[in-house]
Short mmCIF file of C-alpha atoms in Angstrom, two decimals:
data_model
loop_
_atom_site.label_atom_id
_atom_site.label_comp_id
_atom_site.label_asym_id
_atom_site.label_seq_id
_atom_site.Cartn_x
_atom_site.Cartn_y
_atom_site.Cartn_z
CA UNK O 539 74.09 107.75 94.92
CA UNK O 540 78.00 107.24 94.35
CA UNK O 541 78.72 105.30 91.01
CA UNK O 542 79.04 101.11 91.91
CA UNK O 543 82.16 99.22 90.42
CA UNK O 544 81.26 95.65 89.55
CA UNK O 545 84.02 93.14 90.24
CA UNK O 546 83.19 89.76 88.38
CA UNK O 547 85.25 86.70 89.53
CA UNK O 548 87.70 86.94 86.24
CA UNK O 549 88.20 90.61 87.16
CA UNK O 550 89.59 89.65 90.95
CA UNK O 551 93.27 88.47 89.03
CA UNK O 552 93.92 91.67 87.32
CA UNK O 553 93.00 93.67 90.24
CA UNK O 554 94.55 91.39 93.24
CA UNK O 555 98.16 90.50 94.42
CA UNK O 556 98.99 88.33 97.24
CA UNK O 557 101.24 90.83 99.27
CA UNK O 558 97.89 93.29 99.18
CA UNK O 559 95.84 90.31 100.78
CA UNK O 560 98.43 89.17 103.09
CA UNK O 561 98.44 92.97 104.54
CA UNK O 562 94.85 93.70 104.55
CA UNK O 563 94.17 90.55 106.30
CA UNK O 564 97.35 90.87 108.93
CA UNK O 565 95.50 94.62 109.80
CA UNK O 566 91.99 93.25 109.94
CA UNK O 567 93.22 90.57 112.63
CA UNK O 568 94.79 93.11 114.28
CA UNK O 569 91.90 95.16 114.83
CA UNK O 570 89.68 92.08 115.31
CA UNK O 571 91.89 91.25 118.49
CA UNK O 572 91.63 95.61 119.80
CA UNK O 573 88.22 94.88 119.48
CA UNK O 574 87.67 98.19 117.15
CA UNK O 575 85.77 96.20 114.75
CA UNK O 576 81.76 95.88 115.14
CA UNK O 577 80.65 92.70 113.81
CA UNK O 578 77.77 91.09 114.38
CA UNK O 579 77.69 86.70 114.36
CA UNK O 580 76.71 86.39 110.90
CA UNK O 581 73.06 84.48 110.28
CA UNK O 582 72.72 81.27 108.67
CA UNK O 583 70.14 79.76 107.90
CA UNK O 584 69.29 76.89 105.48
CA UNK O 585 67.66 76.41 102.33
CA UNK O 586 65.62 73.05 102.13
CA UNK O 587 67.73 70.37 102.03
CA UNK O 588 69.93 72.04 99.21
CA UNK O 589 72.39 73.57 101.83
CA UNK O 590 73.29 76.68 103.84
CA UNK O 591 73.06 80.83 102.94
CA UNK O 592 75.24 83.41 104.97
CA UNK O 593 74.67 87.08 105.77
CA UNK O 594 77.72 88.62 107.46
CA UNK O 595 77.87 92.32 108.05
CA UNK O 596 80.90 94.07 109.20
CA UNK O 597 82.11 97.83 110.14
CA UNK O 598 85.66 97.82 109.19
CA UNK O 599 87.06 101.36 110.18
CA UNK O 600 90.47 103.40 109.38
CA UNK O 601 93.76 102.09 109.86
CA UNK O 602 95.83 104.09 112.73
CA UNK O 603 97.83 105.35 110.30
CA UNK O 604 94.69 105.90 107.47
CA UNK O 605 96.75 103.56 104.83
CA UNK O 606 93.48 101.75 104.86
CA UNK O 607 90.15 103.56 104.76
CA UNK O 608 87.12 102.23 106.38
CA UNK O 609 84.31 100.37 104.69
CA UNK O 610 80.95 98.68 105.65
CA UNK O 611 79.57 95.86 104.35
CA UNK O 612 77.83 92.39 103.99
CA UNK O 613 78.53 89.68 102.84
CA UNK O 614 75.56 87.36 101.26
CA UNK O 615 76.63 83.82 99.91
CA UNK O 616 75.47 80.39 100.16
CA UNK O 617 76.75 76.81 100.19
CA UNK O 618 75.69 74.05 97.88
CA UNK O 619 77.76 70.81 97.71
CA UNK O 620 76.15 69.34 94.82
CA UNK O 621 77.32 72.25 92.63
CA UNK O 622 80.86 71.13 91.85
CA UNK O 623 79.15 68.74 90.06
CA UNK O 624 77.46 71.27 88.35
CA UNK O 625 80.60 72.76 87.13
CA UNK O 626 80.09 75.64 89.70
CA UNK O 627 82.24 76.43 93.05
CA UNK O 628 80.27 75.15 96.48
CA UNK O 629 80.43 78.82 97.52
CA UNK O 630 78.70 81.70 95.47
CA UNK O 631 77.64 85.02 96.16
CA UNK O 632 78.86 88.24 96.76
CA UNK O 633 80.73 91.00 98.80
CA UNK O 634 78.87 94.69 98.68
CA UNK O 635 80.92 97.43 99.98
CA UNK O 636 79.65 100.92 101.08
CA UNK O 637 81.40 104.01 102.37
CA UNK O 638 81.65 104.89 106.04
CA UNK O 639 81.44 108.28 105.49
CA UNK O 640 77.94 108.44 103.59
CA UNK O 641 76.72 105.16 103.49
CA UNK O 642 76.99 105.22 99.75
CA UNK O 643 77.61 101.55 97.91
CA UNK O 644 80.45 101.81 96.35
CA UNK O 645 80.98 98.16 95.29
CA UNK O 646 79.92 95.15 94.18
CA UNK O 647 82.30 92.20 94.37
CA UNK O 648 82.05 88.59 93.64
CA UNK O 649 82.70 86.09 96.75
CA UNK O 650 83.73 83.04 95.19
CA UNK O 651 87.80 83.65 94.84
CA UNK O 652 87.49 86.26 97.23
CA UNK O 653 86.41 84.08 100.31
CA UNK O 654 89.05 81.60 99.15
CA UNK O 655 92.11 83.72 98.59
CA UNK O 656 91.13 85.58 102.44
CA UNK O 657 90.33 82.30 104.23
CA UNK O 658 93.91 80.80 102.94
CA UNK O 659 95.25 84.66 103.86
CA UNK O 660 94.40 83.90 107.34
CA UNK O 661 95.89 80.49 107.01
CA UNK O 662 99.32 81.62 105.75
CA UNK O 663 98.92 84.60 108.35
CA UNK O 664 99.19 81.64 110.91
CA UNK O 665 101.87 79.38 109.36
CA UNK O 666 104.08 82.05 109.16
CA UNK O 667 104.06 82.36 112.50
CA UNK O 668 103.34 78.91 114.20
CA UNK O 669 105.04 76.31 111.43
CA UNK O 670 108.70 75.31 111.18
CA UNK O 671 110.50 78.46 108.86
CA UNK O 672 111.95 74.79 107.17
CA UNK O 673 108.99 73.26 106.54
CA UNK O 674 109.44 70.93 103.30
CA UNK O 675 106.18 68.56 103.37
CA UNK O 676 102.50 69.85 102.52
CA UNK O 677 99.49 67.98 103.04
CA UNK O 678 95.90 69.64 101.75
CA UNK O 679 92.78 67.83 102.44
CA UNK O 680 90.86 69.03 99.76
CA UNK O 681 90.58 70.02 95.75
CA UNK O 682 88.45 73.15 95.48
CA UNK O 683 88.65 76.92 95.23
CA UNK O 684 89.83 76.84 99.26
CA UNK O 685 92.32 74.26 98.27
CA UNK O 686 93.22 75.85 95.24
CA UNK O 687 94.02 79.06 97.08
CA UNK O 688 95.82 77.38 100.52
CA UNK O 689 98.60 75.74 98.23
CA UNK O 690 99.56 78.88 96.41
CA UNK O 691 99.23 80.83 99.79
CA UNK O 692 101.44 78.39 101.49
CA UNK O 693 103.92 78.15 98.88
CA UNK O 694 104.09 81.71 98.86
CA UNK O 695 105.11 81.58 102.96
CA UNK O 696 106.94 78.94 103.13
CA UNK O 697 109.17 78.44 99.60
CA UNK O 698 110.81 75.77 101.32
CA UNK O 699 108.12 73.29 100.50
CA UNK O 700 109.56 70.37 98.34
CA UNK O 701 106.88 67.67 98.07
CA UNK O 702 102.98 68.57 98.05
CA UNK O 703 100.18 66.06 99.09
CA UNK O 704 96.86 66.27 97.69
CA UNK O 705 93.98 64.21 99.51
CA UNK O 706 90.70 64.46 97.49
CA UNK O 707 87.90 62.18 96.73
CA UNK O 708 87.42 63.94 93.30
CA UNK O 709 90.36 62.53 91.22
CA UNK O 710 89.46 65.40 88.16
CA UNK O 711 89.71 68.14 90.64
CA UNK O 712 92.97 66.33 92.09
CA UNK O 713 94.76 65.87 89.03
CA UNK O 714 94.06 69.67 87.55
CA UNK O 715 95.38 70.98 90.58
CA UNK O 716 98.70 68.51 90.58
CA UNK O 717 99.18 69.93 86.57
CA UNK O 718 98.49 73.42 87.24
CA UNK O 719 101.32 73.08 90.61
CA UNK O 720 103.68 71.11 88.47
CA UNK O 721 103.35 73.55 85.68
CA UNK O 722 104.02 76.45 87.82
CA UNK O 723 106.52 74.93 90.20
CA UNK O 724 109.55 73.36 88.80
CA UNK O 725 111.28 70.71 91.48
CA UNK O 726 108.08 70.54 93.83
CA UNK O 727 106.46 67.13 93.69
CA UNK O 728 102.98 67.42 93.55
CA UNK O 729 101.26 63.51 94.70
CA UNK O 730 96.95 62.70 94.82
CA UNK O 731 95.77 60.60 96.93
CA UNK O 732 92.22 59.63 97.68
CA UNK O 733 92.72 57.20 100.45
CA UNK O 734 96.02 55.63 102.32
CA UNK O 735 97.04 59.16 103.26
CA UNK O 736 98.22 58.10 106.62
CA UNK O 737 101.86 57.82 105.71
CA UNK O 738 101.71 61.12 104.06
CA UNK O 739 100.31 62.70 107.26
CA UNK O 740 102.57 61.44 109.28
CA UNK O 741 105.51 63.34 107.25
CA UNK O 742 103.75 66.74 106.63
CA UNK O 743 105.31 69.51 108.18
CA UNK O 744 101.78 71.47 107.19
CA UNK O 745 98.22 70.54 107.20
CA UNK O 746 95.78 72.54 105.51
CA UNK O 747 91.88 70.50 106.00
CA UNK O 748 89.83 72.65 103.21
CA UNK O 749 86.54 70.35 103.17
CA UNK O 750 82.69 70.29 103.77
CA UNK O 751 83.47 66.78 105.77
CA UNK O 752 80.68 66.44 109.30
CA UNK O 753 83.25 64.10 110.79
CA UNK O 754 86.90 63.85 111.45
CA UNK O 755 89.60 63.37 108.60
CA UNK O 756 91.73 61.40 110.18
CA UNK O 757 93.05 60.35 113.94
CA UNK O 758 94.55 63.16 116.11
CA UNK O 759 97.69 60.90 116.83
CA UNK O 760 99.08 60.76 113.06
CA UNK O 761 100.35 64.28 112.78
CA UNK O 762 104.13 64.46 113.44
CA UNK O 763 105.78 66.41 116.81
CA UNK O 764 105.87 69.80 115.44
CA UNK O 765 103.42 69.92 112.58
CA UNK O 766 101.15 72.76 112.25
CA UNK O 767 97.36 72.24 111.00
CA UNK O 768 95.12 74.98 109.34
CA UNK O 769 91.26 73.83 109.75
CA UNK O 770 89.20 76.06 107.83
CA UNK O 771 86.45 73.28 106.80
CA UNK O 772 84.05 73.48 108.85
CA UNK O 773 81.69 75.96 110.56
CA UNK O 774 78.85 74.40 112.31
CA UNK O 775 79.23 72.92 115.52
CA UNK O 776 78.01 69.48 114.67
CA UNK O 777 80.88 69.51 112.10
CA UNK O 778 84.34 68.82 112.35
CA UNK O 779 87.63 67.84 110.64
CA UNK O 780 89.62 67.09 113.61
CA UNK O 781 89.14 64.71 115.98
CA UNK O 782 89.33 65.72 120.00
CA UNK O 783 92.58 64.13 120.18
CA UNK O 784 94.46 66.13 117.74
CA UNK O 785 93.33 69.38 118.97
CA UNK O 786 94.35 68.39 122.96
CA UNK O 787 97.85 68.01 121.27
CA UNK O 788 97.61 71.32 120.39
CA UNK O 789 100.02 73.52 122.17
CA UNK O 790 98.65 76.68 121.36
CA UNK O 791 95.24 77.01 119.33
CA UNK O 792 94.81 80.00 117.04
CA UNK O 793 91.49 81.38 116.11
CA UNK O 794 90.45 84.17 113.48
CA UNK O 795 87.60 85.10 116.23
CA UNK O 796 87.23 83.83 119.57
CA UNK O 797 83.33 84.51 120.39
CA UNK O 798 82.78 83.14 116.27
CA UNK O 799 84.56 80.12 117.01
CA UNK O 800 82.77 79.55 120.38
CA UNK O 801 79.58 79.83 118.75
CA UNK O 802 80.29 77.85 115.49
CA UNK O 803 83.80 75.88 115.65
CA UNK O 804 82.72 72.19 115.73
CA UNK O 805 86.08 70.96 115.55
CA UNK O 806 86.61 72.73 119.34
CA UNK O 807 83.74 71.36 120.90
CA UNK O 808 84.29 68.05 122.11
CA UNK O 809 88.43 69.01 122.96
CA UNK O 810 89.79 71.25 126.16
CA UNK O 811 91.39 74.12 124.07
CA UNK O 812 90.32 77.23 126.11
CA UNK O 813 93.28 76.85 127.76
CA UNK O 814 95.64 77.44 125.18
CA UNK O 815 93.27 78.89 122.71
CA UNK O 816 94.04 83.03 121.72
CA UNK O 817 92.93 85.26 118.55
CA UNK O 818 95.09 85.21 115.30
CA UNK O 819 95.88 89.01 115.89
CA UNK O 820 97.03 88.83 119.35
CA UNK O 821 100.08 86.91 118.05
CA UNK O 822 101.08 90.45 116.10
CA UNK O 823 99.31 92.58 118.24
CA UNK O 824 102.15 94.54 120.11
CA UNK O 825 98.96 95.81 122.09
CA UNK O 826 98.01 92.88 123.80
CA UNK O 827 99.07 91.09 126.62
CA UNK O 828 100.29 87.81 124.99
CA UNK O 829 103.33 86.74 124.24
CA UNK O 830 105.12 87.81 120.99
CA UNK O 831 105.35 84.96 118.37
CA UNK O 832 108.39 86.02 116.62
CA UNK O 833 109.45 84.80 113.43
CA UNK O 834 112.41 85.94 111.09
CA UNK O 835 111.55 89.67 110.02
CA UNK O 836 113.39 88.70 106.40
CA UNK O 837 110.78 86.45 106.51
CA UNK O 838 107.71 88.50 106.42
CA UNK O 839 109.07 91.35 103.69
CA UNK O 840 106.65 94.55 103.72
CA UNK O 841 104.28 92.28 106.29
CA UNK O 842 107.35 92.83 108.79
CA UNK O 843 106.18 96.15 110.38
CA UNK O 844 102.65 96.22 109.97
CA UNK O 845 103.05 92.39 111.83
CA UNK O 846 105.22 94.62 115.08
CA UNK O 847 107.54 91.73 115.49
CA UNK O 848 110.61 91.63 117.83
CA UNK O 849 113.80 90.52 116.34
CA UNK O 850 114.62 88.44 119.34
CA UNK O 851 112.30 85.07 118.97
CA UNK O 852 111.30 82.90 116.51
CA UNK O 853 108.78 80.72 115.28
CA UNK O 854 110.81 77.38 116.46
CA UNK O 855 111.70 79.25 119.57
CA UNK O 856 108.46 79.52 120.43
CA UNK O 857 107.10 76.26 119.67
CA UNK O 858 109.76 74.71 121.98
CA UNK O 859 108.55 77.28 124.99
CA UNK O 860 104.84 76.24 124.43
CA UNK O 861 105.25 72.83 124.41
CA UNK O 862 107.50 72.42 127.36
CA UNK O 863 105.32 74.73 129.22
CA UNK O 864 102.23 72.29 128.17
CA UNK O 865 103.90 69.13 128.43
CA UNK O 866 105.54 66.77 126.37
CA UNK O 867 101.89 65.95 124.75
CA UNK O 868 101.08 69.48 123.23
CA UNK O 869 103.33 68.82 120.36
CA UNK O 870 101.19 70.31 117.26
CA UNK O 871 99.72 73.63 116.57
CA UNK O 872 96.35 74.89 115.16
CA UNK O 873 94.89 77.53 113.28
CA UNK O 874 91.17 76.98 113.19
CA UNK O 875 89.11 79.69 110.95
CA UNK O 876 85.08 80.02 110.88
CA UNK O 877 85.37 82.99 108.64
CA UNK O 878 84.63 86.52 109.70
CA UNK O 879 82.85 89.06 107.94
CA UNK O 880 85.52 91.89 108.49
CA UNK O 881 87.75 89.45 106.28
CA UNK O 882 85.89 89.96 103.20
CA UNK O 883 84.92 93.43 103.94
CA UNK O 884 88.91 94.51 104.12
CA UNK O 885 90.02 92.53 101.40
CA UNK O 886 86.93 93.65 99.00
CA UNK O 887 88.14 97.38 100.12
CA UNK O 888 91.43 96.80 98.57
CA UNK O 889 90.75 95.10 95.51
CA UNK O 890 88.05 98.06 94.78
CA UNK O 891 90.44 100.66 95.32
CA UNK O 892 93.35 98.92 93.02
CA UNK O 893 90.39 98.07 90.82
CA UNK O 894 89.43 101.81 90.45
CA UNK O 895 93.28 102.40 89.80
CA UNK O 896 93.51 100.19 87.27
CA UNK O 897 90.16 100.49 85.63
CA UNK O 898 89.10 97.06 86.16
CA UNK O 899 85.68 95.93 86.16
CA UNK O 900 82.29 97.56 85.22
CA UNK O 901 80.78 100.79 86.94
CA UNK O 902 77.67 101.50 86.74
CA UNK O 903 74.95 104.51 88.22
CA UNK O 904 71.99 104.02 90.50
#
C-alpha cells in the first residue's frame, strides 16, 4: 500500500488558499450538474439521543483538461450540538482519500475546517453569481466554524461589504468572531446581536443562515427586494431555517444537488420551488441548457474561465429578467446547500496534493 499523508486540522492553513477552494469547488459543481460524478445519498443515521453520524462516498474523476486528477473517497463525521460547549466544533471527523487508479489510500484529512471552508465555497460560488456586485450589508445567522468560514468567504467575493451583522445566541462565540473581523478588516463594522435582528435583516444585501435551528429564523417577508440568502443549516427534512414564505419569494432557487436536496432539504418542503429551482453548476455550466448567469469576468479573477461566463450579462441583469419573468413577488434569491460528498472529496484532493508540495502534515506506511 501507497504511503498515507495525515492532514490534522492546524495543518489545513499552511496547506490551503481560498482561490484553490473556490476552483475545486466551481469544477466539482460543474461536473455534479454533467452528471459525471457517482455519488451515492450519503447514510445517516443517529447515535442515541447524542446526535447524527454521516457516511458520504463519492467518485470524483479527471478534469477535461486533467488539471485535477480523480480521487475516491468517504467522508465519515458526526454531529453533536452539545460539544461547543465542550470546547469542540459540532462537526468532527474526517475525509479519507484514495486513488482512482489503484484504489490505494492516499490520505487522511481532518473534516472539521474542511467541511466549513467547502460548504461557505459553495456559498460564495452562489453570491458571486446571484447577489448585487454592490452589496455593502452582511447578515450571518450563526457563530461557529460554518460561520466563521461564510464571513471570510463572502468578504473575499464581495469586498464591497461595509457593515457585518452577527446573529448568535452564544455571545463568547459572537464577540471572538466581531474581534478577529475587526482585527483583520479595517473600516468594516462588525455588530452582535442575539435578538432584535429584524431591522438588520431588513437592510442586508446578504444572508448567510449557518445554524443547527429545526424551525425558521425569521419571517420570509423581512428580507429586502433583491437580497440574496445562503441556507446551509439544515439537512433533514423536518428542519428548516426558512420559512415557506421566503423561499416562494425566491426568484430562482439554487441547489448544490437537486436529488440531495429533494431527499433532505427541509427548508424546500413545505414551499413551491421546483419551479424555479436548478443545480449550482448549471449556472456555469456552458453545457447545459439554462440560461447563463453572467457576472463581471474582472470579478471572478482565475475563477473567470474555468466559471465559462459570457461577457454580455450580469448578475443585476439577471436578477431583473427573473423577477419580471416571475412576478413582482419573486424578489429574493436562494442558495440552499445539504452538502455533497464530491465537495469534500475535491477539496481534500487539493489540499493533499499542495500538502505533498509543501511537506505538510505527517505520512505514514501501512
Amino acid at each position: 500500500m501507497a504511503p498515507i499523508r495525515i492532514l490534522r486540522s492546524a495543518d489545513l492553513p499552511r496547506c490551503l488558499d481560498l482561490d484553490d477552494v473556490l476552483l475545486s469547488q466551481a469544477r466539482v459543481f460543474a461536473q455534479l450538474s454533467r452528471h459525471s460524478i457517482t455519488m451515492p445519498i450519503r447514510t445517516v443515521f443517529p447515535v442515541g439521543t447524542k446526535g447524527n453520524s454521516f457516511v458520504m462516498p463519492a467518485h470524483v474523476p479527471s478534469s477535461s483538461d486533467a488539471a485535477v486528477s480523480g480521487s475516491v473517497g468517504v467522508k465519515f463525521i458526526g454531529l453533536r450540538n452539545a460539544n461547543p460547549a465542550r470546547g469542540l466544533a459540532a462537526i468532527q471527523g474526517c475525509v479519507v482519500v484514495a486513488s482512482e487508479e489503484t484504489a490505494e489510500v492516499v490520505g487522511l484529512v481532518d473534516a472539521v475546517n474542511l467541511t466549513a471552508w467547502r460548504t461557505a465555497a459553495g456559498s460564495a460560488l452562489a453570491t458571486m453569481l446571484l447577489s448585487s456586485p454592490i452589496a455593502t450589508t452582511l447578515l450571518v445567522f450563526g457563530s461557529g466554524a460554518q460561520a466563521r468560514a461564510h464571513l471570510l468567504f463572502m468578504m473575499l467575493v464581495r469586498p464591497s461589504i461595509k457593515r457585518i451583522f452577527i446573529v448568535t445566541t452564544n455571545a463568547t462565540t459572537g464577540q471572538l468572531l466581531q474581534q478577529e473581523l475587526q482585527s483583520q478588516r479595517s473600516g468594516v463594522e462588525v455588530v452582535v446581536l442575539k435578538d432584535s435582528f429584524e431591522t438588520a435583516l431588513a437592510e442586508a444585501d446578504i444572508i448567510c443562515t449557518c445554524t443547527s435551528s429545526p424551525t425558521p429564523l425569521f419571517s420570509g417577508h423581512l428580507p429586502k427586494r433583491g437580497a440574496h440568502i445562503n441556507a446551509i443549516g439544515s439537512y433533514q427534512l423536518h428542519t428548516r431555517e426558512l420559512d415557506p414564505l421566503c423561499v416562494s419569494r425566491c426568484s430562482l432557487v439554487a441547489v448544490d444537488a437537486l436529488d440531495d436536496a429533494r431527499e433532505e432539504a427541509g427548508d424546500l418542503v413545505d414551499a413551491d420551488w421546483d419551479s424555479q429551482v436548478c443545480e449550482l453548476g448549471s449556472l456555469y455550466s456552458i453545457d447545459t441548457g439554462r440560461p447563463h448567469m453572467d457576472v463581471d469576468r474582472s470579478d471572478l479573477g482565475p475563477l473567470a474561465e474555468s466559471l465559462k461566463l459570457s461577457k454580455q450579462d450580469t448578475a443585476v441583469g439577471w436578477r431583473t429578467k427573473t423577477a419580471n419573468e416571475s412576478g413582482a413577488n419573486k424578489d429574493l434569491t436562494l442558495f440552499k446547500s445539504v452538502g455533497v460528498a464530491a465537495q469534500d472529496i475535491a477539496i481534500a484532493t487539493v489540499v493533499l496534493r499542495i500538502a505533498a508540495e509543501r511537506g505538510v502534515g505527517t505520512v505514514v506506511d501501512m
